[in-house]
PDB file of C-alpha atoms in Angstrom:
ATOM      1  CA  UNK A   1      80.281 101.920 108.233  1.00 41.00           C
ATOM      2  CA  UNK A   2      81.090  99.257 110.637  1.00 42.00           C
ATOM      3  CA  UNK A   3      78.242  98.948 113.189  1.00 43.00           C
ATOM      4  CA  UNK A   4      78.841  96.582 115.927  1.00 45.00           C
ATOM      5  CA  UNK A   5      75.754  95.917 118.652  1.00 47.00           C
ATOM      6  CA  UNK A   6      76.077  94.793 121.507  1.00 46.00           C
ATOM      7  CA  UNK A   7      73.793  93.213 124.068  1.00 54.00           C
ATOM      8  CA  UNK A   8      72.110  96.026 124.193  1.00 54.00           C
ATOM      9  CA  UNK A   9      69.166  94.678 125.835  1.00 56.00           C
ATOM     10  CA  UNK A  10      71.275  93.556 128.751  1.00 54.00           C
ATOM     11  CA  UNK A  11      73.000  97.005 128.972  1.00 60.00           C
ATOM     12  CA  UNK A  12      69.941  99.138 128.526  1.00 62.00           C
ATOM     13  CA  UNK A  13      67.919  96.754 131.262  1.00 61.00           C
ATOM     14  CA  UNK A  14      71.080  97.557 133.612  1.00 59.00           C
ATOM     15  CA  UNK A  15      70.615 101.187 133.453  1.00 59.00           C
ATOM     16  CA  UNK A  16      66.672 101.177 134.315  1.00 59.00           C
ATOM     17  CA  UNK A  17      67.177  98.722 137.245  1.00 60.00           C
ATOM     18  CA  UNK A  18      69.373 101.881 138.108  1.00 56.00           C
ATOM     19  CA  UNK A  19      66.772 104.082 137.828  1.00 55.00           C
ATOM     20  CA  UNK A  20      63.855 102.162 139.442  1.00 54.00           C
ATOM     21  CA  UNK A  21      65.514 101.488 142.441  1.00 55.00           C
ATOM     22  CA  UNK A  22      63.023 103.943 144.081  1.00 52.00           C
ATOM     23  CA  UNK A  23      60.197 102.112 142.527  1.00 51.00           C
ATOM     24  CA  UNK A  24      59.006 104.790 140.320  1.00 54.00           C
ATOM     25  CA  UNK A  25      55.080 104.435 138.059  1.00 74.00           C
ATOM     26  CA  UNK A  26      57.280 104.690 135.010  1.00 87.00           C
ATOM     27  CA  UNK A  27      60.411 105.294 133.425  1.00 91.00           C
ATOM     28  CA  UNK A  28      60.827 107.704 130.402  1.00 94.00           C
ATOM     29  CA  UNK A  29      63.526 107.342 128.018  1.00 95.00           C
ATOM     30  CA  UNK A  30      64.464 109.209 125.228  1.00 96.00           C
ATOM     31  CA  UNK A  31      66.311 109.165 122.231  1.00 94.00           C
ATOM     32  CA  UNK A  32      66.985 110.264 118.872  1.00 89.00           C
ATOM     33  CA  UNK A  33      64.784 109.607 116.585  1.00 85.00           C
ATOM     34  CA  UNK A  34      66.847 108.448 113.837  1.00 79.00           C
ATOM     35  CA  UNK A  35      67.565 105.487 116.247  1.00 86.00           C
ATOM     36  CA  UNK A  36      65.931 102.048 116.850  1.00 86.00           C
ATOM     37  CA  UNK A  37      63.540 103.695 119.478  1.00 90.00           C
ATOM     38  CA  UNK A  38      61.144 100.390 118.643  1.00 93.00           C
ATOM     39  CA  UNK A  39      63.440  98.234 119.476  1.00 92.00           C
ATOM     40  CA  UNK A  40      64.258 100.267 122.755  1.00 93.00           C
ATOM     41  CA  UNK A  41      60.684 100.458 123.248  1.00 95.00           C
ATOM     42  CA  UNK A  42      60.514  96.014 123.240  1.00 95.00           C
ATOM     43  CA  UNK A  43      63.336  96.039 125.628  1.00 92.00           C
ATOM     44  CA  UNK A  44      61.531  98.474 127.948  1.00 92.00           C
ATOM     45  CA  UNK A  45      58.307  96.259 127.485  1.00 94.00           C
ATOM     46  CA  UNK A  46      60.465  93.311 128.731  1.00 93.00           C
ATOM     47  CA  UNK A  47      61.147  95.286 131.527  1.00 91.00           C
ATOM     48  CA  UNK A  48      58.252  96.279 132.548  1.00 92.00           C
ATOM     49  CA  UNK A  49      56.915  92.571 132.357  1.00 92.00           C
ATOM     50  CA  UNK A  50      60.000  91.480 135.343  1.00 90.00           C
ATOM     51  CA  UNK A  51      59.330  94.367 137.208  1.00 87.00           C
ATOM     52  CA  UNK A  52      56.380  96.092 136.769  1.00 89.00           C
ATOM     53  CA  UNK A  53      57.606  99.386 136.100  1.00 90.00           C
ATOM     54  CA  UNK A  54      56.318 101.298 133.496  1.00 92.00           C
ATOM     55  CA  UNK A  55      59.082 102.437 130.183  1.00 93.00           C
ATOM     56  CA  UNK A  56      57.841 104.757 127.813  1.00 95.00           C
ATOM     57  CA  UNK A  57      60.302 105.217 124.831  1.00 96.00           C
ATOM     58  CA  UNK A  58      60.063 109.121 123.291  1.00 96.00           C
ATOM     59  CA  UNK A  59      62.115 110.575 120.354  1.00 94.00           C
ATOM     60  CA  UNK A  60      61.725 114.158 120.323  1.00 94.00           C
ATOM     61  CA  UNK A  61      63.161 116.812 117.973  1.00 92.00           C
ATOM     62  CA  UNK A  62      65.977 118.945 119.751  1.00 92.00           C
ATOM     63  CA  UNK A  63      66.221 116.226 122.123  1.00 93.00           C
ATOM     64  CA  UNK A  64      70.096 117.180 123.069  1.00 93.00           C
ATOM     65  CA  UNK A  65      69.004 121.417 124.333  1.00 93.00           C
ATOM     66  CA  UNK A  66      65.408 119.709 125.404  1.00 94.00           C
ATOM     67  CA  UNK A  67      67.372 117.653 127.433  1.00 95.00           C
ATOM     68  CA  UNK A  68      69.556 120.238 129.642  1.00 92.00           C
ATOM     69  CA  UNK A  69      66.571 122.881 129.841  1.00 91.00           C
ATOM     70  CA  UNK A  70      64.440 119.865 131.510  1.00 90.00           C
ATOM     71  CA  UNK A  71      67.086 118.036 133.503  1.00 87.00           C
ATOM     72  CA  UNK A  72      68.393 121.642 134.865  1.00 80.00           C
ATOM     73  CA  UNK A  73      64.681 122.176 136.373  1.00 83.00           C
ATOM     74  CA  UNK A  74      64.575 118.531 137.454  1.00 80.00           C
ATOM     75  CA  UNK A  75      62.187 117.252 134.648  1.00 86.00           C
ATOM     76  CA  UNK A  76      63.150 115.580 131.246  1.00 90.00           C
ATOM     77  CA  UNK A  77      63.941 112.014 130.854  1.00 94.00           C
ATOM     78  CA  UNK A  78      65.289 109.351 133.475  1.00 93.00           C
ATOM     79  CA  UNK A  79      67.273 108.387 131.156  1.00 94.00           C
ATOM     80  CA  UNK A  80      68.884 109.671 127.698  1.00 96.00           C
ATOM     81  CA  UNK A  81      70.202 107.875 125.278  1.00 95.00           C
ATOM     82  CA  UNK A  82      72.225 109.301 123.193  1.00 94.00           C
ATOM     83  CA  UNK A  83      75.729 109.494 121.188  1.00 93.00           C
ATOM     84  CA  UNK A  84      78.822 109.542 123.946  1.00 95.00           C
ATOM     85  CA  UNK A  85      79.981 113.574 122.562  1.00 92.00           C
ATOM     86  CA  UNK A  86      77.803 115.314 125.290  1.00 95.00           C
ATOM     87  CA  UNK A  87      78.576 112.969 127.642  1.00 95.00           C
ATOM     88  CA  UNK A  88      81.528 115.392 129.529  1.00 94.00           C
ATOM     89  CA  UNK A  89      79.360 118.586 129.365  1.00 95.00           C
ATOM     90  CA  UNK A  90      76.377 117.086 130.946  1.00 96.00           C
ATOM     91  CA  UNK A  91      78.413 115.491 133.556  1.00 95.00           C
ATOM     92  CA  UNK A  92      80.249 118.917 134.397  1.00 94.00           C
ATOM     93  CA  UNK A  93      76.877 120.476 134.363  1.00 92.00           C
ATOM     94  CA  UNK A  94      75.455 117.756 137.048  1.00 93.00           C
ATOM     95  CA  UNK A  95      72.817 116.461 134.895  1.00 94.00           C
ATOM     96  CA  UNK A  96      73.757 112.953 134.766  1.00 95.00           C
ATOM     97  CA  UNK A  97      74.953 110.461 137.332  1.00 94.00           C
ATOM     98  CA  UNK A  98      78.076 108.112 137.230  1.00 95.00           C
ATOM     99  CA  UNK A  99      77.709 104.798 136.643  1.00 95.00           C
ATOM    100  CA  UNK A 100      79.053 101.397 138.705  1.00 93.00           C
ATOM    101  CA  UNK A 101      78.416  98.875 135.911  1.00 93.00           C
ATOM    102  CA  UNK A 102      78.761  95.216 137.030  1.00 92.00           C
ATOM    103  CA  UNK A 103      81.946  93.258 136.275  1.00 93.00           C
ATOM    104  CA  UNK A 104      79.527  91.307 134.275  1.00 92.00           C
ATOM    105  CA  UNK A 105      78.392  94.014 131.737  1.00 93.00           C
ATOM    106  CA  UNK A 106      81.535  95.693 131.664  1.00 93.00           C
ATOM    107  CA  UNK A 107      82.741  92.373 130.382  1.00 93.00           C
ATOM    108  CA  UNK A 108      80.693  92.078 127.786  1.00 92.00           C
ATOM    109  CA  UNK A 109      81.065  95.116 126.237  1.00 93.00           C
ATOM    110  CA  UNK A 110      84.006  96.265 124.008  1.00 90.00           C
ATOM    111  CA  UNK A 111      86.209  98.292 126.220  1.00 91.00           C
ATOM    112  CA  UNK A 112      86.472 101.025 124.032  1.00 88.00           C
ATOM    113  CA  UNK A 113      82.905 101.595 123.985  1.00 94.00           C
ATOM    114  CA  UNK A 114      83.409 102.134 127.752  1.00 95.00           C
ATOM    115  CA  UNK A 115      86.447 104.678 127.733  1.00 91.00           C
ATOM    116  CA  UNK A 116      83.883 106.795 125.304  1.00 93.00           C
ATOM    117  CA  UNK A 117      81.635 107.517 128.201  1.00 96.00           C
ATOM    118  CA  UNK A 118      84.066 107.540 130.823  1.00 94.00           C
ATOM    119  CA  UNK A 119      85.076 110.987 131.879  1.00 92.00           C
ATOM    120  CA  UNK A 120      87.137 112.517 135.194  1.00 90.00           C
ATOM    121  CA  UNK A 121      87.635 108.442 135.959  1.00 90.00           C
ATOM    122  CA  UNK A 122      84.253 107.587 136.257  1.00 95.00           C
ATOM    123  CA  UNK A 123      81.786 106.177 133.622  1.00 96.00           C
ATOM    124  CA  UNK A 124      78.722 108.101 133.023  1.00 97.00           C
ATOM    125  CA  UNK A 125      76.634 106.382 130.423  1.00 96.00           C
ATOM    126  CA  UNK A 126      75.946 102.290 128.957  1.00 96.00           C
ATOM    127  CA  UNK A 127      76.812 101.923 125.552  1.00 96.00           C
ATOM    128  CA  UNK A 128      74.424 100.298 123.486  1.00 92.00           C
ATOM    129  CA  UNK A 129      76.187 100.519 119.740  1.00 91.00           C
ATOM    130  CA  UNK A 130      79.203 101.348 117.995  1.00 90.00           C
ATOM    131  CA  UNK A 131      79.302 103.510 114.451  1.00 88.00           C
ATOM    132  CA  UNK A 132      81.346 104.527 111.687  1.00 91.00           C
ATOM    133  CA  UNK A 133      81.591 105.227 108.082  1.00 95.00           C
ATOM    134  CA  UNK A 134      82.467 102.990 106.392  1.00 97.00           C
ATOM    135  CA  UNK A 135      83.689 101.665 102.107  1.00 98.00           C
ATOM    136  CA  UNK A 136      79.855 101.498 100.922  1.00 98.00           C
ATOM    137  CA  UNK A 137      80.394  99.380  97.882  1.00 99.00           C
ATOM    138  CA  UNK A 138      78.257  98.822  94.578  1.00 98.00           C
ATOM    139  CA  UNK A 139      79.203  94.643  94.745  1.00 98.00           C
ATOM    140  CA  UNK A 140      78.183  94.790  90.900  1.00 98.00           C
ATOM    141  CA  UNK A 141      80.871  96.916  90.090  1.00 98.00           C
ATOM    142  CA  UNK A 142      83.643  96.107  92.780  1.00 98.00           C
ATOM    143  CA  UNK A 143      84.416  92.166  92.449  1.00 93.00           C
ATOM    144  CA  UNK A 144      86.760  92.805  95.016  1.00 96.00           C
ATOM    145  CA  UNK A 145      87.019  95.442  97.840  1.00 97.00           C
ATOM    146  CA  UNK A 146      90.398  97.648  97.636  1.00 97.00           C
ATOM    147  CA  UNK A 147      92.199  97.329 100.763  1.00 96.00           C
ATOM    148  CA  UNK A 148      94.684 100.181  99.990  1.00 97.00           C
ATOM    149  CA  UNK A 149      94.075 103.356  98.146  1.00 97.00           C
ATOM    150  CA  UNK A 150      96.405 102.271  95.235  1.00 97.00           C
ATOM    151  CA  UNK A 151      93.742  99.233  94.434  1.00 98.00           C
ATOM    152  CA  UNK A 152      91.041 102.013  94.283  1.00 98.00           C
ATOM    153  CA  UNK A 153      92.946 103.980  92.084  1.00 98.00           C
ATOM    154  CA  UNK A 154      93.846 100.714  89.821  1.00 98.00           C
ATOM    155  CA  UNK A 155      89.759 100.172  89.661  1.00 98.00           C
ATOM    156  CA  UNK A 156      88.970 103.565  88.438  1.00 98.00           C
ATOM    157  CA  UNK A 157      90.938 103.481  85.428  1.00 97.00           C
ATOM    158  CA  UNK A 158      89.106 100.350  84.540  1.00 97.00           C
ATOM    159  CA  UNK A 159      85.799 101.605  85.536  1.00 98.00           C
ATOM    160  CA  UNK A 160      86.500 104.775  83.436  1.00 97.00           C
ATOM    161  CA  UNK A 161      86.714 102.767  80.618  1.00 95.00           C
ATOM    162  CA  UNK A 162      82.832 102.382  81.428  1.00 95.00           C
ATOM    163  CA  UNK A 163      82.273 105.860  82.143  1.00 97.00           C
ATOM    164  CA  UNK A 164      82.275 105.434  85.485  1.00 98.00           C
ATOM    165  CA  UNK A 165      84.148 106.257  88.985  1.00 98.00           C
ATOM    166  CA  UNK A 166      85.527 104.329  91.403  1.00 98.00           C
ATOM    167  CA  UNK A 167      85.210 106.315  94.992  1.00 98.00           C
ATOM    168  CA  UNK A 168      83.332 109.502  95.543  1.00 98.00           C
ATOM    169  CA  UNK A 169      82.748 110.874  99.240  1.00 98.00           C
ATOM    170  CA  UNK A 170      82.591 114.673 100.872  1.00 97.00           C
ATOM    171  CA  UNK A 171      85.814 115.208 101.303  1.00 97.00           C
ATOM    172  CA  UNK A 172      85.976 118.712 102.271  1.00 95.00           C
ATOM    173  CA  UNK A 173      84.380 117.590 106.041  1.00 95.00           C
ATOM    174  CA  UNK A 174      87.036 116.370 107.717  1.00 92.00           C
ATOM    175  CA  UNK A 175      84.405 113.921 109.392  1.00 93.00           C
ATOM    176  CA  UNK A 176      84.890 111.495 106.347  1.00 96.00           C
ATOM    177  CA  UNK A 177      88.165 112.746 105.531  1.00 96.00           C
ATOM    178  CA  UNK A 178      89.459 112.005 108.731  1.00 95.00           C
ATOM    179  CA  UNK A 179      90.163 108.120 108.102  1.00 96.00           C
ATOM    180  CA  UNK A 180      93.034 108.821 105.554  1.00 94.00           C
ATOM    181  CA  UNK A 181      94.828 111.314 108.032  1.00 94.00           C
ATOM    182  CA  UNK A 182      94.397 109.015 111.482  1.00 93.00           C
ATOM    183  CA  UNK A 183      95.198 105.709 109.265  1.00 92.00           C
ATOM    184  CA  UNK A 184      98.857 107.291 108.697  1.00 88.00           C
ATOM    185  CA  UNK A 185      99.531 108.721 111.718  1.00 90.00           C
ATOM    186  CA  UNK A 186      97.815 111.727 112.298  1.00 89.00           C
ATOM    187  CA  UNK A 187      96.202 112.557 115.968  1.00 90.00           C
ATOM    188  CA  UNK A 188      93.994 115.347 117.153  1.00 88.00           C
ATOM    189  CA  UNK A 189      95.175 115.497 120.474  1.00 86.00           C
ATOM    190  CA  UNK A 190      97.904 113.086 121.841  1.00 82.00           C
ATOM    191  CA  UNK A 191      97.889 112.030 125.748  1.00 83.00           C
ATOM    192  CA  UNK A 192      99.482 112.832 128.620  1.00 84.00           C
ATOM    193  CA  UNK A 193     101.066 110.306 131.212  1.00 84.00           C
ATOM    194  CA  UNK A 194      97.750 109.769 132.421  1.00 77.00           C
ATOM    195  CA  UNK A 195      96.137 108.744 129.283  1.00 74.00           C
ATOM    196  CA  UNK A 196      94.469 111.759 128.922  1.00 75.00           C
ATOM    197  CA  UNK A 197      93.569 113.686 125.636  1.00 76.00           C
ATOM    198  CA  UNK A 198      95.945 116.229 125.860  1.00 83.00           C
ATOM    199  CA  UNK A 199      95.565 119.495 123.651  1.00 86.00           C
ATOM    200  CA  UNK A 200      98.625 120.810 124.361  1.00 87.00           C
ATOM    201  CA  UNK A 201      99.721 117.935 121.798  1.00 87.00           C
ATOM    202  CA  UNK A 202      98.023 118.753 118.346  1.00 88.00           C
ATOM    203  CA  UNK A 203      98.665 115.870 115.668  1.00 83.00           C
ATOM    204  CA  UNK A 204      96.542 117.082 112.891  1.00 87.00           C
ATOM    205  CA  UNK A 205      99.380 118.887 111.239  1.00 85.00           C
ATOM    206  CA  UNK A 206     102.543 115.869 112.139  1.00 91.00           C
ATOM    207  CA  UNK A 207     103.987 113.539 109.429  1.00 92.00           C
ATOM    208  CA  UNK A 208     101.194 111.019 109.414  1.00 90.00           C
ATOM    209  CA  UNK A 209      98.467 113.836 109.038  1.00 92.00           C
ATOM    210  CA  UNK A 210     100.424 114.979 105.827  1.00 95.00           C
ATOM    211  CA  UNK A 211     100.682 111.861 104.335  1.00 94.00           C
ATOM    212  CA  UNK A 212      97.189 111.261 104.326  1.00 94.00           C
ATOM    213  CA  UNK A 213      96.337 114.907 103.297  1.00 95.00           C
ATOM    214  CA  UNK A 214      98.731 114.261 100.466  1.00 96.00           C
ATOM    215  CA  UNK A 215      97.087 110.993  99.184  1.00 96.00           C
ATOM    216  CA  UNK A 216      93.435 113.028  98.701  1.00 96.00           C
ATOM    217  CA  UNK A 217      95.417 115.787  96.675  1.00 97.00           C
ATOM    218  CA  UNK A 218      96.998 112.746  94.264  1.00 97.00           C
ATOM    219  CA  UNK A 219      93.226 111.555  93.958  1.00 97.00           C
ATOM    220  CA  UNK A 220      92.257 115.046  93.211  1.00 97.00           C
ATOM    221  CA  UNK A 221      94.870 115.811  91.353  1.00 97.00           C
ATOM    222  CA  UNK A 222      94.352 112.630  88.966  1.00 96.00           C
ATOM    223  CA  UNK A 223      91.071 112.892  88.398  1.00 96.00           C
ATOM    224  CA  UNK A 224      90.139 110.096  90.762  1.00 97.00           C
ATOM    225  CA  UNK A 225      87.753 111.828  92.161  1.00 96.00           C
ATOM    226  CA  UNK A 226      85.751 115.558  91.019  1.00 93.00           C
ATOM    227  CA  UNK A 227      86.972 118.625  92.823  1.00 94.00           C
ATOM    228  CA  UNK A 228      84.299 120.281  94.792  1.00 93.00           C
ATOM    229  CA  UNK A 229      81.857 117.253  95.177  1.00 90.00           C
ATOM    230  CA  UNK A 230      79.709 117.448  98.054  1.00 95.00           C
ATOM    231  CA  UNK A 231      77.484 114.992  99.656  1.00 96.00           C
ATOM    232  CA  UNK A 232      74.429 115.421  97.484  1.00 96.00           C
ATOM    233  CA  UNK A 233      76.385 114.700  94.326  1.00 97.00           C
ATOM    234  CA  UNK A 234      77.991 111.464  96.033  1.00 98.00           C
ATOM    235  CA  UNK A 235      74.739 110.118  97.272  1.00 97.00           C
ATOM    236  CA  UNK A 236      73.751 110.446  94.066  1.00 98.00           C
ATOM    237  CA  UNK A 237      76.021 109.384  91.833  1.00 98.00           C
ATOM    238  CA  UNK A 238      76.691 105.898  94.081  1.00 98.00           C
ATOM    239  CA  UNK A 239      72.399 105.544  93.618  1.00 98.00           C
ATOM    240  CA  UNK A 240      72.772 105.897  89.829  1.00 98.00           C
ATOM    241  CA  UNK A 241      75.886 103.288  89.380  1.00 98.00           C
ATOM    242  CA  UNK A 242      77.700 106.088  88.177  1.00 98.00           C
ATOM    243  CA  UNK A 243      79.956 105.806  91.061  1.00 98.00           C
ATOM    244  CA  UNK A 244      81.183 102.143  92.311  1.00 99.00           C
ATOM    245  CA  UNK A 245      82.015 102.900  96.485  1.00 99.00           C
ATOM    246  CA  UNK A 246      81.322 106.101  98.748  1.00 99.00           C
ATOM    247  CA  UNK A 247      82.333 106.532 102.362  1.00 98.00           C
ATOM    248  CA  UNK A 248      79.491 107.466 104.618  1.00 97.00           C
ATOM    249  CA  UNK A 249      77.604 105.981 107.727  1.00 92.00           C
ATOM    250  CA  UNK A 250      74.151 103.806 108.107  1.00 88.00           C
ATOM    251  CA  UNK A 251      71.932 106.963 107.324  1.00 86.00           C
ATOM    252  CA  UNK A 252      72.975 106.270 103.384  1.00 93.00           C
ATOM    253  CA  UNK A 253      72.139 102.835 103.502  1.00 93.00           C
ATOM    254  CA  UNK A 254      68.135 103.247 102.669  1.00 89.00           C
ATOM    255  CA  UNK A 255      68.533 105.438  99.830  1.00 93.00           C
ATOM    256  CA  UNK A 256      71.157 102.797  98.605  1.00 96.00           C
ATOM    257  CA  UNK A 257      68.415 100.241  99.295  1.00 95.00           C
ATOM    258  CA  UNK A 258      65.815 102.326  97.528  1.00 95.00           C
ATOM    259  CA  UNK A 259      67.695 102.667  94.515  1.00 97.00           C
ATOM    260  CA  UNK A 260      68.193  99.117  94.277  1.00 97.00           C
ATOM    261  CA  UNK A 261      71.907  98.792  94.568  1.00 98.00           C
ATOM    262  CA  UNK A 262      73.241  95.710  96.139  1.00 98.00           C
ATOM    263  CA  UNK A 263      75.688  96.833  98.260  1.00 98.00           C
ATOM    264  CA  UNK A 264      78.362  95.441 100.816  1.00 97.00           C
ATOM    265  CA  UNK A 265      80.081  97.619 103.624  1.00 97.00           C
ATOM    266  CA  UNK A 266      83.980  97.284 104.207  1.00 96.00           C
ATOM    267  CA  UNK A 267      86.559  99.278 106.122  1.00 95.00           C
ATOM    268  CA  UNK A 268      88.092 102.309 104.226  1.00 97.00           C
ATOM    269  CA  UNK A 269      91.201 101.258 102.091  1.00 97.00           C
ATOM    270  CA  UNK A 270      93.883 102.548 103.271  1.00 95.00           C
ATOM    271  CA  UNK A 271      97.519 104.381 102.519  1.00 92.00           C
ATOM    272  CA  UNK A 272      98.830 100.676 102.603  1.00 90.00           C
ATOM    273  CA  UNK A 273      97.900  96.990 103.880  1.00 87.00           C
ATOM    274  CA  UNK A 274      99.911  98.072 106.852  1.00 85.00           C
ATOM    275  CA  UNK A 275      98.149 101.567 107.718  1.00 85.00           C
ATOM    276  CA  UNK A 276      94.099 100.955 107.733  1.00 89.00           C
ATOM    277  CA  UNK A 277      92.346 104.059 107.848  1.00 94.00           C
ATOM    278  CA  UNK A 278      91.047 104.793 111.087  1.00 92.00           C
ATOM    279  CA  UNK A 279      87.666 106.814 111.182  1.00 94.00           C
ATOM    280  CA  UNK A 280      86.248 108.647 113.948  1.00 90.00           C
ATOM    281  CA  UNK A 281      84.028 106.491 116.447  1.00 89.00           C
ATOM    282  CA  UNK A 282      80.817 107.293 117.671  1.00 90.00           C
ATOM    283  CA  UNK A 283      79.010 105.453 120.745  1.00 95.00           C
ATOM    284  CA  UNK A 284      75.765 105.215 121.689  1.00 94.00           C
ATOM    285  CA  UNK A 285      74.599 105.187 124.833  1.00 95.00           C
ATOM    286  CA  UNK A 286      71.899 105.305 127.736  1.00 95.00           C
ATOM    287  CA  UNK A 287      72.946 107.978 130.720  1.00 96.00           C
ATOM    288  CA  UNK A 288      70.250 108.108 133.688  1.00 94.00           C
ATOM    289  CA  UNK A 289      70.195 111.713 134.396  1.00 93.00           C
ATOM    290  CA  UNK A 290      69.652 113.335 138.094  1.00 88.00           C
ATOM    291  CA  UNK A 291      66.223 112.706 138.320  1.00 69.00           C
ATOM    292  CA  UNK A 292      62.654 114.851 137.405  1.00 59.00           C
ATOM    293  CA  UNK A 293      60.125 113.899 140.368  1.00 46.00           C
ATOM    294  CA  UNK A 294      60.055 115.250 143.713  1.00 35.00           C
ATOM    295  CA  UNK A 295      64.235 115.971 144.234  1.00 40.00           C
ATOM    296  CA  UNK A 296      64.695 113.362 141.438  1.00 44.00           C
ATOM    297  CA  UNK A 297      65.742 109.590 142.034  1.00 47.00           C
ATOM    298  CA  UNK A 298      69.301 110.059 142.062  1.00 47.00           C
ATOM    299  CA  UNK A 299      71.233 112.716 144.608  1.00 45.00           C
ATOM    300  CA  UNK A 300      72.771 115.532 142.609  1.00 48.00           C
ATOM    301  CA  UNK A 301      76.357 114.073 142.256  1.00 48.00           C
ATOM    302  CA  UNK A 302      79.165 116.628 142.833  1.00 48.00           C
ATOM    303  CA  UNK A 303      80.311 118.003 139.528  1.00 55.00           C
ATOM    304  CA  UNK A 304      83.553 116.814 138.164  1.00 58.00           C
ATOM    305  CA  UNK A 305      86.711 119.106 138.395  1.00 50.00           C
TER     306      UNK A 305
END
């Protein structure tokens, strides 16, 4: 998993002078709550102490269905944070308000980060972190990370000379399957002239998207890796040292921690030194919705064709 943060303080502190602007008591943010919501909590706390305005940081279970059942009836948060996927439905459904960030910010924030919460033209939310899964390697076992996928199968058949494997991950979801395909060419949707996802062009079936579909069958198919293995297994396996690198995301880093592995992250080999895999990217972000007091803070914005 490669996690890059940015100034997230700055970002997040941009979004609730956005939301004070009417001088509310307080501000309430929420967020998931397998997120740093102390951390967001100190930035709110700094704040608070420049403006006098009041942050209170929840996490609550279902926050994503809490939020559109609140924010519909003009209650909820004044502002959500949360990954950039929803980001398109609540601005169709005129929960959320678009965004001016300054020239400053936007500068100092990796511009892909910004085109995932920018939808119809307009950007809806301030991205606080990017995440993806990632090569989560057992440095005792690995002295050197593979960079293609014919290193990794080079290392297993000296690690199975220890009774061990070298790579295990889910690969039936496509989620963390998805790195081999993209890294040789394949595409979900292409775009039009616009640079627009277009669905009318479907690249999960073109020559790249074989290629890479055709690698995890030779892994399968040589005993690389078990048929069938599921997350569970992986997790486990990788904790045990029976299994030297796994491809997964920051949620399997404290149970690699707890098991006492030393561990490094590293991108996910790929086909060759030429064609990286490319996993999916998710974004993080902080969207200040239409406002819950008295008509809200914001003016219901016109819904995006």
């Amino acid at each position: 998993m490669m996690c890059k943060r940015f100034t997230a303080a700055a970002a997040l502190l941009c979004a609730l002078q956005g939301a004070a602007q009417a001088a509310p008591p307080e501000l309430l943010v929420w967020i998931n709550g397998d997120k740093g919501y102390n951390g967001l909590q100190k930035v709110g706390d700094a704040f608070t102490a420049v403006s006098g305005v009041k942050v209170v940081v929840q996490h609550p279970e279902g926050a994503p269905d809490k939020f559109q059942a609140a924010a519909g009836a003009g209650k909820g948060p004044d502002i959500m944070c949360w990954p950039h996927d929803r980001t398109g439905e609540w601005a169709r459904s005129g929960l959320i308000v678009p965004l001016r960030p300054s020239k400053a910010v936007r500068e100092g924030i990796d511009e892909a980060a910004w085109q995932a919460f920018t939808f119809k033209g307009q950007v809806w939310g301030y991205p606080l972190s990017i995440e993806a899964v990632g090569l989560i390697v057992n440095t005792a076992l690995v002295p050197k990370v593979p960079k293609t996928f014919d290193e990794v199968i080079a290392l297993d058949k000296q690690l199975s000379a220890q009774g061990k494997k070298a790579i295990l991950w889910d690969y039936n979801k496509s989620f963390f399957t998805w790195p081999l395909l993209a890294g040789a060419g394949g595409e979900i949707f292409g775009r039009n002239a616009k640079g627009e996802l277009d669905p009318s062009q479907v690249g999960v079936a073109n020559e790249g998207a074989v290629k890479g579909a055709t690698l995890l069958r030779r892994l399968l198919d040589d005993g690389v890796m078990a048929r069938g293995a599921r997350y569970a297994e992986m997790e486990a396996s990788f904790a045990k040292g029976q299994v030297a690198m796994m491809i997964s995301g920051p949620w399997a880093w404290d149970n690699a921690r707890k098991a006492g592995i030393n561990f490094a992250v590293a991108p996910i080999p790929g086909l060759s030194a030429d064609k990286p895999s490319r996993p999916f990217v998710g974004v993080l972000g902080c969207m200040i919705a239409v406002g819950r007091r008295a008509g809200g803070h914001h003016p219901r914005p016109p819904k995006p064709g």
